[in-house]
Amino acid sequence: MDTRLEAVRSIVLDRNPGEGEFHQAVDEVFASLVAVLDKHPEFAEASILERICEPERQIIFRVPWVDDTGKVQINRGFRVEFNSALGPFKGGLRFHPSVYQGIIKFLGFEQIFKNALTGMPIGGGKGGADFDPRGRSEGEIMRFCQSFMTELYRHLGEYTDVPAGDIGVGGREIGFLFGQYKRITNRYESGVLTGKGTSWGGSLVRPEATGYGTVLFTQEMLRTRKQTFDGQRVAVSGSGNVALHAIVKAQELGAKVVTASDSSGFVVDEAGIDVDLLSQIKEVERGRIGEYAERRQETAKFVDGGSVWDVDATVALPCATQNELLEEDAVKLVKSGVTAVAEGANMPCTSKAADVFHDAGVLFGPGKAANAGGVATSALEMQQNASRDSWTFEYTEERLTDIMVGIHDRCATTADEYGQPGNYVAGANISGFVRVADAMLAQGVI
Ligand code: NDP
Ligand code: 2IT
């Protein structure tokens, strides 16, 4: 590695011991930056790299709550306010038992460059808790969200820090969090959270935006090779917010999506995933993916455990979680004839898997670019809140489409400019980094 990058990397490793996901996210960005430092020596002179890797503020707090049996439960809450050079800290909240500081930091770090890439005025942050919503009653979820917000509210504000959803946090949780923020502050401050319900300040298209955006980004990549989604055989992982809406949009564009998954295993449906059934099971009943196959025995089967990437596909969209697509999965997908892969989730492909795709000439859209439609539509929600307006579905979807095409073009042009044509990873990292670094330079040493 370049000595300028290596020096900062070793500081990051020393300061953040045991935070493997964060180290991985930093390494992936650094791998794209040698040419940037050559072209912009002023960034290294002002220690932009070292500053960008150190969050502006990190908050860790106790979240006490009482479960349905009357027992006191304690969780740990986090918010990493990573970078506000371009706007208020912006990024989701994740409720999952695996959450710890390293996961929140990796997500917050990614978020800085993703948000910059959208071209919108949003900084980067992320938060969450090691709370497991699975099997919890509605009352328990509400009490947890209220306790979480009772501590976090003092750090938030429409001009300060604006959370949204992520794994385990959807419209229901945002409702409970918003209600508690409003009660404590005595302010109807719509712009403090995004992903709200449409009757109380939310934006149409926000629930669909990440999955739709991933497919729109993939469509732009395919277009460079004169291909479309029509007739593609698509493998999707996950069955949450991102996966579900990626499936909907891909099928709308003529593809057949044959898989969906959760942490218990995956389903293969050779007739194409029935999105109404999937949404009924996952969103309404909050059930498990195996139930999908039980109710569609004619065409679908459930595979307990195993890897969804064993299924042959021409397009793969990992939409579940980090490091869920490994090198050996990438090799299998290449053998099965995959031509495009786009990350609906954050960092679902390991760097070795991404290398396999690059070496095989597969179109590869990194999460920072391919899943940016979610946060971009959050920024559109903030815009509507600020102007006390609400836009139609059609208009908002048009804005999302323009944003995704813009991100694609920005990645492609930057990759060309830096001598790596077709490398969307380099394009996304460089373009996002330069926008943030320029703003940091302009704002002085803070
Ligand atoms: P959801 O909670 O709606 O769904 C998560 C899905 O991923 C579920 O199917 C879940 O299965 C599966 N999953 C989660 N953890 C694991 C695990 N450790 N192993 C296997 N499967 C797992 O979350 P989202 O759809 O919102 O988020 C999915 C991904 O997309 C995440 O990486 C998130 O950071 C990213 N993302 C989300 C955005 C958004 O707007 N929501 C925006 C941009 C990126 P199970 O129920 O069994 O846990
Ligand atoms: O990872 C992400 O970009 C999100 N979870 C969405 C963040 C947001 O603020 O909408």
Short mmCIF file of C-alpha atoms and ligand atoms in Angstrom, two decimals:
data_model
loop_
_atom_site.label_atom_id
_atom_site.label_comp_id
_atom_site.label_asym_id
_atom_site.label_seq_id
_atom_site.Cartn_x
_atom_site.Cartn_y
_atom_site.Cartn_z
CA MET A 1 0.00 0.00 0.00
CA ASP A 2 1.03 3.62 -0.64
CA THR A 3 3.03 4.99 2.36
CA ARG A 4 0.67 7.97 2.88
CA LEU A 5 -2.30 5.61 3.09
CA GLU A 6 -0.47 2.98 5.13
CA ALA A 7 0.42 5.55 7.80
CA VAL A 8 -3.21 6.55 8.27
CA ARG A 9 -4.38 2.95 8.08
CA SER A 10 -2.17 1.96 10.99
CA ILE A 11 -3.56 4.86 13.07
CA VAL A 12 -7.11 3.67 12.26
CA LEU A 13 -6.26 0.10 13.31
CA ASP A 14 -4.66 1.26 16.58
CA ARG A 15 -7.49 3.62 17.48
CA ASN A 16 -10.28 1.18 16.66
CA PRO A 17 -9.11 -2.24 17.83
CA GLY A 18 -11.31 -5.25 17.12
CA GLU A 19 -13.58 -3.36 14.71
CA GLY A 20 -13.09 -5.60 11.68
CA GLU A 21 -15.99 -4.31 9.59
CA PHE A 22 -14.78 -0.73 10.02
CA HIS A 23 -11.23 -1.67 9.01
CA GLN A 24 -12.64 -3.44 5.95
CA ALA A 25 -14.69 -0.40 4.91
CA VAL A 26 -11.66 1.89 5.31
CA ASP A 27 -9.42 -0.49 3.32
CA GLU A 28 -11.92 -0.61 0.47
CA VAL A 29 -12.03 3.18 0.18
CA PHE A 30 -8.26 3.58 0.59
CA ALA A 31 -7.64 1.10 -2.23
CA SER A 32 -9.11 3.69 -4.62
CA LEU A 33 -7.29 6.76 -3.32
CA VAL A 34 -3.65 6.62 -4.49
CA ALA A 35 -4.35 8.53 -7.70
CA VAL A 36 -6.44 11.08 -5.76
CA LEU A 37 -3.57 11.87 -3.38
CA ASP A 38 -1.21 12.22 -6.35
CA LYS A 39 -3.54 14.67 -8.03
CA HIS A 40 -4.46 16.55 -4.83
CA PRO A 41 -1.40 16.81 -2.53
CA GLU A 42 -3.35 19.45 -0.54
CA PHE A 43 -5.57 16.68 0.91
CA ALA A 44 -2.63 14.91 2.56
CA GLU A 45 -1.10 18.24 3.67
CA ALA A 46 -4.30 19.08 5.56
CA SER A 47 -4.52 15.53 7.03
CA ILE A 48 -7.90 15.05 5.39
CA LEU A 49 -7.52 11.27 5.39
CA GLU A 50 -6.80 11.01 9.09
CA ARG A 51 -9.61 13.43 9.90
CA ILE A 52 -12.14 11.68 7.69
CA CYS A 53 -11.51 8.36 9.48
CA GLU A 54 -12.14 9.86 12.92
CA PRO A 55 -15.84 10.47 13.62
CA GLU A 56 -16.75 14.01 14.66
CA ARG A 57 -18.69 12.60 17.61
CA GLN A 58 -19.56 9.12 18.96
CA ILE A 59 -22.35 8.51 21.40
CA ILE A 60 -22.89 5.27 23.35
CA PHE A 61 -25.77 5.00 25.79
CA ARG A 62 -27.78 2.67 27.99
CA VAL A 63 -31.28 1.75 26.82
CA PRO A 64 -33.31 0.36 29.72
CA TRP A 65 -36.85 -0.91 29.10
CA VAL A 66 -39.39 -3.26 30.64
CA ASP A 67 -40.48 -6.38 28.74
CA ASP A 68 -43.97 -7.90 28.74
CA THR A 69 -43.17 -10.12 31.73
CA GLY A 70 -42.15 -7.11 33.82
CA LYS A 71 -38.42 -7.83 33.58
CA VAL A 72 -35.99 -4.95 33.09
CA GLN A 73 -33.92 -5.31 29.91
CA ILE A 74 -30.78 -3.34 29.11
CA ASN A 75 -29.47 -2.70 25.62
CA ARG A 76 -26.67 -0.58 24.27
CA GLY A 77 -27.47 2.30 21.90
CA PHE A 78 -25.09 4.00 19.46
CA ARG A 79 -24.91 7.02 17.20
CA VAL A 80 -21.75 7.76 15.27
CA GLU A 81 -21.86 11.31 13.87
CA PHE A 82 -19.15 10.81 11.31
CA ASN A 83 -18.92 13.79 9.02
CA SER A 84 -20.95 16.98 8.60
CA ALA A 85 -18.92 18.72 5.88
CA LEU A 86 -21.78 18.53 3.37
CA GLY A 87 -24.83 18.77 5.62
CA PRO A 88 -26.40 17.46 8.82
CA PHE A 89 -25.33 13.94 9.82
CA LYS A 90 -27.63 11.58 7.92
CA GLY A 91 -28.01 7.83 8.04
CA GLY A 92 -30.13 5.03 9.40
CA LEU A 93 -30.56 3.21 12.68
CA ARG A 94 -30.02 -0.55 12.86
CA PHE A 95 -31.60 -2.74 15.54
CA HIS A 96 -29.96 -6.17 15.40
CA PRO A 97 -28.23 -8.33 18.04
CA SER A 98 -24.95 -8.19 16.08
CA VAL A 99 -24.69 -4.39 16.43
CA TYR A 100 -21.56 -3.02 18.14
CA GLN A 101 -19.39 0.05 17.61
CA GLY A 102 -17.47 -1.52 14.68
CA ILE A 103 -20.64 -2.17 12.65
CA ILE A 104 -22.01 1.32 13.27
CA LYS A 105 -18.66 2.86 12.35
CA PHE A 106 -18.39 0.88 9.11
CA LEU A 107 -21.92 1.90 8.15
CA GLY A 108 -21.31 5.54 9.11
CA PHE A 109 -18.06 5.63 7.13
CA GLU A 110 -19.77 4.22 4.01
CA GLN A 111 -22.57 6.69 4.50
CA ILE A 112 -20.24 9.73 4.20
CA PHE A 113 -19.23 8.85 0.64
CA LYS A 114 -22.62 7.46 -0.40
CA ASN A 115 -24.34 10.65 0.67
CA ALA A 116 -21.71 12.78 -1.09
CA LEU A 117 -22.26 10.77 -4.26
CA THR A 118 -25.96 11.64 -4.33
CA GLY A 119 -24.96 15.29 -4.85
CA MET A 120 -27.32 16.29 -2.03
CA PRO A 121 -26.58 18.38 1.08
CA ILE A 122 -26.25 15.54 3.62
CA GLY A 123 -23.37 14.52 5.89
CA GLY A 124 -22.78 10.95 7.11
CA GLY A 125 -23.79 9.16 10.30
CA LYS A 126 -25.27 5.90 11.54
CA GLY A 127 -26.72 4.51 14.74
CA GLY A 128 -28.55 1.62 16.28
CA ALA A 129 -28.69 -0.83 19.13
CA ASP A 130 -27.91 -4.46 19.91
CA PHE A 131 -31.64 -4.96 20.44
CA ASP A 132 -33.23 -8.02 18.78
CA PRO A 133 -36.75 -7.12 17.61
CA ARG A 134 -37.48 -10.71 16.64
CA GLY A 135 -40.27 -12.25 18.72
CA ARG A 136 -40.94 -8.98 20.55
CA SER A 137 -44.50 -7.68 20.91
CA GLU A 138 -45.63 -4.35 19.51
CA GLY A 139 -45.69 -2.95 23.06
CA GLU A 140 -42.09 -4.05 23.69
CA ILE A 141 -40.93 -2.51 20.41
CA MET A 142 -42.65 0.75 21.34
CA ARG A 143 -41.15 0.90 24.83
CA PHE A 144 -37.71 0.12 23.45
CA CYS A 145 -38.00 2.89 20.81
CA GLN A 146 -39.24 5.37 23.42
CA SER A 147 -36.34 4.62 25.75
CA PHE A 148 -33.84 4.80 22.88
CA MET A 149 -35.15 8.22 21.83
CA THR A 150 -35.29 9.51 25.41
CA GLU A 151 -31.50 9.49 25.33
CA LEU A 152 -30.79 10.16 21.66
CA TYR A 153 -33.15 13.15 21.16
CA ARG A 154 -30.66 15.65 22.63
CA HIS A 155 -28.22 14.92 19.80
CA LEU A 156 -30.73 15.20 16.95
CA GLY A 157 -32.34 18.02 14.99
CA GLU A 158 -33.28 18.79 11.40
CA TYR A 159 -30.07 20.84 11.02
CA THR A 160 -27.93 18.57 13.22
CA ASP A 161 -28.52 14.85 12.79
CA VAL A 162 -31.36 13.12 10.95
CA PRO A 163 -31.74 9.34 11.43
CA ALA A 164 -33.86 6.94 9.35
CA GLY A 165 -34.37 3.16 9.12
CA ASP A 166 -32.01 0.27 8.41
CA ILE A 167 -32.11 -3.43 9.42
CA GLY A 168 -34.82 -3.93 12.05
CA VAL A 169 -36.05 -0.33 11.79
CA GLY A 170 -38.94 0.38 9.42
CA GLY A 171 -42.00 2.61 9.34
CA ARG A 172 -43.39 1.27 12.62
CA GLU A 173 -40.22 2.02 14.58
CA ILE A 174 -39.77 5.45 12.96
CA GLY A 175 -43.33 6.24 14.13
CA PHE A 176 -42.55 5.36 17.75
CA LEU A 177 -39.24 7.25 17.62
CA PHE A 178 -40.84 10.35 16.08
CA GLY A 179 -43.69 10.33 18.62
CA GLN A 180 -41.25 10.29 21.52
CA TYR A 181 -39.04 13.02 20.00
CA LYS A 182 -42.11 15.22 19.53
CA ARG A 183 -43.29 14.60 23.07
CA ILE A 184 -39.94 15.39 24.69
CA THR A 185 -39.13 18.47 22.61
CA ASN A 186 -42.68 19.81 22.22
CA ARG A 187 -41.88 20.49 18.57
CA TYR A 188 -43.43 19.03 15.42
CA GLU A 189 -40.04 18.96 13.75
CA SER A 190 -40.83 16.80 10.72
CA GLY A 191 -37.31 16.97 9.27
CA VAL A 192 -35.67 15.28 12.26
CA LEU A 193 -36.33 11.73 11.01
CA THR A 194 -37.02 10.28 7.57
CA GLY A 195 -39.02 7.24 6.56
CA LYS A 196 -42.12 8.66 8.25
CA GLY A 197 -45.67 7.64 7.30
CA THR A 198 -47.11 9.70 4.44
CA SER A 199 -49.94 11.19 6.52
CA TRP A 200 -47.46 12.67 9.03
CA GLY A 201 -44.62 14.09 6.96
CA GLY A 202 -43.23 11.09 5.11
CA SER A 203 -42.42 10.99 1.41
CA LEU A 204 -44.05 8.76 -1.15
CA VAL A 205 -41.48 6.40 -2.71
CA ARG A 206 -39.22 6.38 0.41
CA PRO A 207 -40.24 2.79 1.32
CA GLU A 208 -39.55 1.62 -2.25
CA ALA A 209 -36.54 3.86 -2.90
CA THR A 210 -33.54 1.70 -1.94
CA GLY A 211 -34.67 -1.42 -3.81
CA TYR A 212 -35.97 0.55 -6.81
CA GLY A 213 -32.76 2.59 -6.87
CA THR A 214 -30.59 -0.54 -6.87
CA VAL A 215 -32.44 -1.87 -9.89
CA LEU A 216 -32.32 1.51 -11.66
CA PHE A 217 -28.55 1.68 -11.07
CA THR A 218 -28.17 -1.86 -12.43
CA GLN A 219 -30.25 -0.92 -15.45
CA GLU A 220 -27.80 1.91 -16.19
CA MET A 221 -24.84 -0.48 -15.89
CA LEU A 222 -26.55 -2.98 -18.23
CA ARG A 223 -27.29 -0.16 -20.69
CA THR A 224 -23.53 0.40 -21.18
CA ARG A 225 -23.46 -3.11 -22.66
CA LYS A 226 -26.67 -2.63 -24.61
CA GLN A 227 -28.55 -5.00 -22.27
CA THR A 228 -31.75 -4.58 -20.27
CA PHE A 229 -33.51 -6.36 -17.39
CA ASP A 230 -35.92 -7.96 -19.82
CA GLY A 231 -35.47 -11.75 -19.71
CA GLN A 232 -32.73 -11.70 -17.04
CA ARG A 233 -32.75 -14.40 -14.37
CA VAL A 234 -32.17 -12.57 -11.11
CA ALA A 235 -31.04 -13.86 -7.70
CA VAL A 236 -31.90 -11.60 -4.75
CA SER A 237 -30.87 -12.20 -1.13
CA GLY A 238 -32.86 -10.91 1.84
CA SER A 239 -36.59 -10.40 2.10
CA GLY A 240 -36.78 -7.11 3.96
CA ASN A 241 -37.41 -3.59 2.76
CA VAL A 242 -34.59 -3.43 0.20
CA ALA A 243 -34.97 -6.96 -1.20
CA LEU A 244 -38.74 -6.77 -1.58
CA HIS A 245 -38.72 -3.55 -3.59
CA ALA A 246 -35.74 -4.64 -5.69
CA ILE A 247 -37.75 -7.73 -6.65
CA VAL A 248 -40.80 -5.61 -7.53
CA LYS A 249 -38.85 -3.25 -9.80
CA ALA A 250 -36.78 -5.97 -11.49
CA GLN A 251 -39.95 -7.91 -12.35
CA GLU A 252 -41.64 -4.72 -13.56
CA LEU A 253 -38.73 -4.34 -16.00
CA GLY A 254 -39.25 -7.85 -17.37
CA ALA A 255 -36.83 -9.93 -15.29
CA LYS A 256 -37.66 -13.16 -13.50
CA VAL A 257 -36.49 -13.03 -9.87
CA VAL A 258 -36.12 -16.60 -8.64
CA THR A 259 -34.85 -16.24 -5.05
CA ALA A 260 -35.37 -14.49 -1.72
CA SER A 261 -33.85 -15.31 1.68
CA ASP A 262 -33.58 -14.56 5.37
CA SER A 263 -31.20 -15.73 8.06
CA SER A 264 -32.94 -19.14 8.20
CA GLY A 265 -32.36 -20.05 4.51
CA PHE A 266 -33.63 -19.23 1.05
CA VAL A 267 -36.47 -19.98 -1.36
CA VAL A 268 -36.22 -20.71 -5.07
CA ASP A 269 -39.35 -20.08 -7.10
CA GLU A 270 -38.92 -21.01 -10.76
CA ALA A 271 -42.17 -19.21 -11.61
CA GLY A 272 -40.72 -15.94 -10.30
CA ILE A 273 -41.19 -14.61 -6.76
CA ASP A 274 -44.81 -13.69 -5.97
CA VAL A 275 -44.24 -10.29 -4.35
CA ASP A 276 -47.74 -9.99 -2.90
CA LEU A 277 -47.28 -13.27 -1.04
CA LEU A 278 -43.75 -12.38 0.05
CA SER A 279 -44.86 -8.99 1.32
CA GLN A 280 -47.85 -10.50 3.16
CA ILE A 281 -45.57 -12.99 4.95
CA LYS A 282 -42.64 -10.68 5.70
CA GLU A 283 -44.21 -7.24 6.12
CA VAL A 284 -47.69 -8.00 7.45
CA GLU A 285 -47.28 -11.29 9.34
CA ARG A 286 -43.57 -10.74 10.10
CA GLY A 287 -43.03 -14.46 9.40
CA ARG A 288 -40.11 -16.53 8.09
CA ILE A 289 -39.13 -17.17 4.47
CA GLY A 290 -39.91 -20.92 4.72
CA GLU A 291 -43.61 -20.05 4.94
CA TYR A 292 -43.43 -18.69 1.39
CA ALA A 293 -42.55 -22.14 0.01
CA GLU A 294 -45.20 -23.81 2.18
CA ARG A 295 -47.84 -21.62 0.54
CA ARG A 296 -46.50 -22.00 -3.01
CA GLN A 297 -45.64 -25.67 -3.18
CA GLU A 298 -46.32 -25.96 -6.94
CA THR A 299 -43.32 -23.84 -7.92
CA ALA A 300 -41.27 -22.94 -4.85
CA LYS A 301 -38.94 -24.82 -2.54
CA PHE A 302 -37.26 -23.80 0.70
CA VAL A 303 -33.59 -24.57 1.32
CA ASP A 304 -32.77 -24.62 5.01
CA GLY A 305 -29.42 -22.86 5.54
CA GLY A 306 -27.16 -23.05 2.46
CA SER A 307 -26.24 -20.17 0.19
CA VAL A 308 -28.68 -18.38 -2.07
CA TRP A 309 -25.75 -17.85 -4.46
CA ASP A 310 -25.83 -21.57 -5.34
CA VAL A 311 -28.74 -20.67 -7.62
CA ASP A 312 -27.79 -19.86 -11.24
CA ALA A 313 -28.44 -16.25 -12.21
CA THR A 314 -27.50 -13.68 -14.85
CA VAL A 315 -27.97 -10.77 -12.40
CA ALA A 316 -27.32 -10.94 -8.64
CA LEU A 317 -28.58 -8.37 -6.12
CA PRO A 318 -27.37 -9.00 -2.54
CA CYS A 319 -29.86 -7.11 -0.36
CA ALA A 320 -29.52 -8.67 3.14
CA THR A 321 -26.41 -7.77 5.14
CA GLN A 322 -22.62 -7.27 5.17
CA ASN A 323 -20.23 -10.02 4.04
CA GLU A 324 -22.99 -12.32 2.83
CA LEU A 325 -21.43 -12.96 -0.61
CA LEU A 326 -17.99 -14.57 -0.34
CA GLU A 327 -15.23 -15.25 -2.83
CA GLU A 328 -16.47 -18.81 -3.48
CA ASP A 329 -20.00 -17.49 -4.08
CA ALA A 330 -18.63 -15.01 -6.62
CA VAL A 331 -16.78 -17.83 -8.40
CA LYS A 332 -20.03 -19.86 -8.57
CA LEU A 333 -22.00 -16.89 -9.89
CA VAL A 334 -19.41 -16.18 -12.59
CA LYS A 335 -19.56 -19.86 -13.64
CA SER A 336 -23.34 -19.66 -13.82
CA GLY A 337 -23.06 -16.75 -16.27
CA VAL A 338 -23.72 -13.70 -14.11
CA THR A 339 -23.19 -10.44 -16.05
CA ALA A 340 -24.12 -7.83 -13.40
CA VAL A 341 -24.00 -7.63 -9.61
CA ALA A 342 -25.23 -4.65 -7.57
CA GLU A 343 -25.12 -4.23 -3.80
CA GLY A 344 -28.55 -3.36 -2.39
CA ALA A 345 -27.14 -4.00 1.09
CA ASN A 346 -24.13 -2.24 2.62
CA MET A 347 -20.87 -4.12 1.91
CA PRO A 348 -22.56 -7.50 1.22
CA CYS A 349 -19.67 -8.64 -0.99
CA THR A 350 -16.28 -9.25 0.57
CA SER A 351 -13.42 -7.49 -1.21
CA LYS A 352 -12.23 -10.83 -2.56
CA ALA A 353 -15.68 -11.46 -4.05
CA ALA A 354 -15.61 -8.01 -5.66
CA ASP A 355 -12.17 -8.81 -7.13
CA VAL A 356 -13.55 -12.01 -8.68
CA PHE A 357 -16.30 -9.99 -10.38
CA HIS A 358 -13.87 -7.35 -11.63
CA ASP A 359 -11.42 -9.94 -12.95
CA ALA A 360 -14.24 -11.73 -14.81
CA GLY A 361 -15.46 -8.49 -16.39
CA VAL A 362 -18.79 -8.61 -14.53
CA LEU A 363 -20.50 -5.22 -14.08
CA PHE A 364 -20.18 -4.52 -10.35
CA GLY A 365 -22.12 -1.74 -8.59
CA PRO A 366 -20.87 -1.06 -5.03
CA GLY A 367 -23.39 -0.28 -2.29
CA LYS A 368 -22.30 3.35 -1.96
CA ALA A 369 -23.66 3.91 -5.44
CA ALA A 370 -26.22 1.16 -5.96
CA ASN A 371 -28.17 1.55 -2.71
CA ALA A 372 -27.94 5.36 -2.47
CA GLY A 373 -31.53 5.75 -3.69
CA GLY A 374 -32.79 5.24 -0.13
CA VAL A 375 -30.86 8.05 1.48
CA ALA A 376 -31.36 10.26 -1.59
CA THR A 377 -35.12 9.92 -1.19
CA SER A 378 -34.68 10.67 2.52
CA ALA A 379 -33.09 13.94 1.38
CA LEU A 380 -36.15 14.51 -0.84
CA GLU A 381 -38.31 13.89 2.24
CA MET A 382 -36.30 16.54 4.14
CA GLN A 383 -36.83 18.90 1.22
CA GLN A 384 -40.60 18.34 1.33
CA ASN A 385 -40.63 18.82 5.11
CA ALA A 386 -38.67 22.09 4.84
CA SER A 387 -41.12 23.47 2.30
CA ARG A 388 -44.19 21.96 4.04
CA ASP A 389 -45.11 20.31 0.77
CA SER A 390 -45.71 16.76 -0.43
CA TRP A 391 -45.03 15.49 -3.90
CA THR A 392 -46.82 12.87 -6.01
CA PHE A 393 -45.51 9.33 -6.39
CA GLU A 394 -44.76 9.92 -10.08
CA TYR A 395 -42.82 13.14 -9.51
CA THR A 396 -40.82 11.66 -6.62
CA GLU A 397 -39.99 8.51 -8.58
CA GLU A 398 -38.85 10.68 -11.50
CA ARG A 399 -36.50 12.55 -9.13
CA LEU A 400 -35.18 9.21 -7.82
CA THR A 401 -34.58 7.98 -11.37
CA ASP A 402 -32.68 11.16 -12.27
CA ILE A 403 -30.59 10.82 -9.10
CA MET A 404 -29.68 7.17 -9.83
CA VAL A 405 -28.77 7.97 -13.44
CA GLY A 406 -26.68 10.89 -12.13
CA ILE A 407 -24.86 8.66 -9.64
CA HIS A 408 -24.16 6.08 -12.32
CA ASP A 409 -22.79 8.71 -14.69
CA ARG A 410 -20.70 10.34 -11.96
CA CYS A 411 -19.13 6.96 -11.08
CA ALA A 412 -18.49 6.11 -14.74
CA THR A 413 -17.01 9.52 -15.60
CA THR A 414 -14.78 9.60 -12.52
CA ALA A 415 -13.53 6.06 -13.20
CA ASP A 416 -12.63 7.14 -16.77
CA GLU A 417 -10.96 10.32 -15.54
CA TYR A 418 -8.77 8.33 -13.13
CA GLY A 419 -7.82 5.73 -15.75
CA GLN A 420 -10.03 2.87 -14.52
CA PRO A 421 -12.86 2.70 -17.05
CA GLY A 422 -15.80 0.51 -16.00
CA ASN A 423 -14.62 0.33 -12.37
CA TYR A 424 -17.64 1.61 -10.42
CA VAL A 425 -15.93 0.95 -7.08
CA ALA A 426 -13.12 3.36 -7.92
CA GLY A 427 -15.59 5.82 -9.46
CA ALA A 428 -17.84 5.85 -6.39
CA ASN A 429 -15.04 6.05 -3.83
CA ILE A 430 -13.12 8.78 -5.64
CA SER A 431 -16.08 10.91 -6.55
CA GLY A 432 -17.57 10.75 -3.02
CA PHE A 433 -14.22 11.33 -1.33
CA VAL A 434 -13.23 14.34 -3.43
CA ARG A 435 -16.55 16.10 -2.78
CA VAL A 436 -16.20 15.67 1.00
CA ALA A 437 -12.47 16.47 1.05
CA ASP A 438 -12.98 19.72 -0.90
CA ALA A 439 -15.66 20.84 1.57
CA MET A 440 -13.47 19.93 4.55
CA LEU A 441 -10.55 21.90 3.13
CA ALA A 442 -12.76 24.93 2.58
CA GLN A 443 -14.11 24.78 6.14
CA GLY A 444 -10.70 24.81 7.84
CA VAL A 445 -9.30 22.61 10.58
CA ILE A 446 -12.37 21.61 12.58
P1 NDP B 1 -34.72 -5.33 6.86
O1 NDP B 1 -34.62 -5.42 8.33
O2 NDP B 1 -35.98 -4.86 6.25
O3 NDP B 1 -34.35 -6.72 6.18
C1 NDP B 1 -33.12 -7.33 6.41
C2 NDP B 1 -33.08 -8.65 5.66
O4 NDP B 1 -31.76 -9.14 5.70
C3 NDP B 1 -33.96 -9.70 6.28
O5 NDP B 1 -34.39 -10.56 5.28
C4 NDP B 1 -33.00 -10.38 7.24
O6 NDP B 1 -33.37 -11.71 7.59
C5 NDP B 1 -31.73 -10.39 6.44
N1 NDP B 1 -30.59 -10.42 7.35
C6 NDP B 1 -30.25 -9.48 8.27
N2 NDP B 1 -29.18 -9.84 8.97
C7 NDP B 1 -28.84 -11.04 8.46
C8 NDP B 1 -27.79 -11.94 8.76
N3 NDP B 1 -26.88 -11.67 9.71
N4 NDP B 1 -27.74 -13.07 8.02
C9 NDP B 1 -28.65 -13.33 7.05
N5 NDP B 1 -29.67 -12.52 6.72
C10 NDP B 1 -29.75 -11.40 7.42
O7 NDP B 1 -33.50 -4.38 6.41
P2 NDP B 1 -33.30 -3.59 5.06
O8 NDP B 1 -33.91 -4.29 3.92
O9 NDP B 1 -33.65 -2.18 5.33
O10 NDP B 1 -31.71 -3.61 4.94
C11 NDP B 1 -31.02 -4.61 4.19
C12 NDP B 1 -29.64 -4.11 3.82
O11 NDP B 1 -29.75 -2.92 3.03
C13 NDP B 1 -28.74 -3.71 4.99
O12 NDP B 1 -27.39 -3.98 4.64
C14 NDP B 1 -28.92 -2.20 5.08
O13 NDP B 1 -27.83 -1.58 5.71
C15 NDP B 1 -29.00 -1.86 3.60
N6 NDP B 1 -29.62 -0.60 3.25
C16 NDP B 1 -30.88 -0.28 3.67
C17 NDP B 1 -31.46 0.91 3.28
C18 NDP B 1 -32.86 1.25 3.64
O14 NDP B 1 -33.34 2.28 3.16
N7 NDP B 1 -33.57 0.46 4.42
C19 NDP B 1 -30.72 1.89 2.47
C20 NDP B 1 -29.44 1.42 2.01
C21 NDP B 1 -28.92 0.23 2.40
P3 NDP B 1 -33.79 -12.03 9.12
O15 NDP B 1 -35.17 -11.43 9.25
O16 NDP B 1 -33.78 -13.50 9.22
O17 NDP B 1 -32.79 -11.37 10.01
O1 2IT B 2 -27.74 2.67 4.53
C1 2IT B 2 -28.54 3.59 4.21
O2 2IT B 2 -28.27 4.38 3.31
C2 2IT B 2 -29.80 3.68 4.95
N1 2IT B 2 -30.07 2.84 5.79
C3 2IT B 2 -30.73 4.83 4.67
C4 2IT B 2 -30.30 6.06 5.39
C5 2IT B 2 -31.27 7.22 5.34
O3 2IT B 2 -30.97 8.19 6.03
O4 2IT B 2 -32.28 7.18 4.64
#
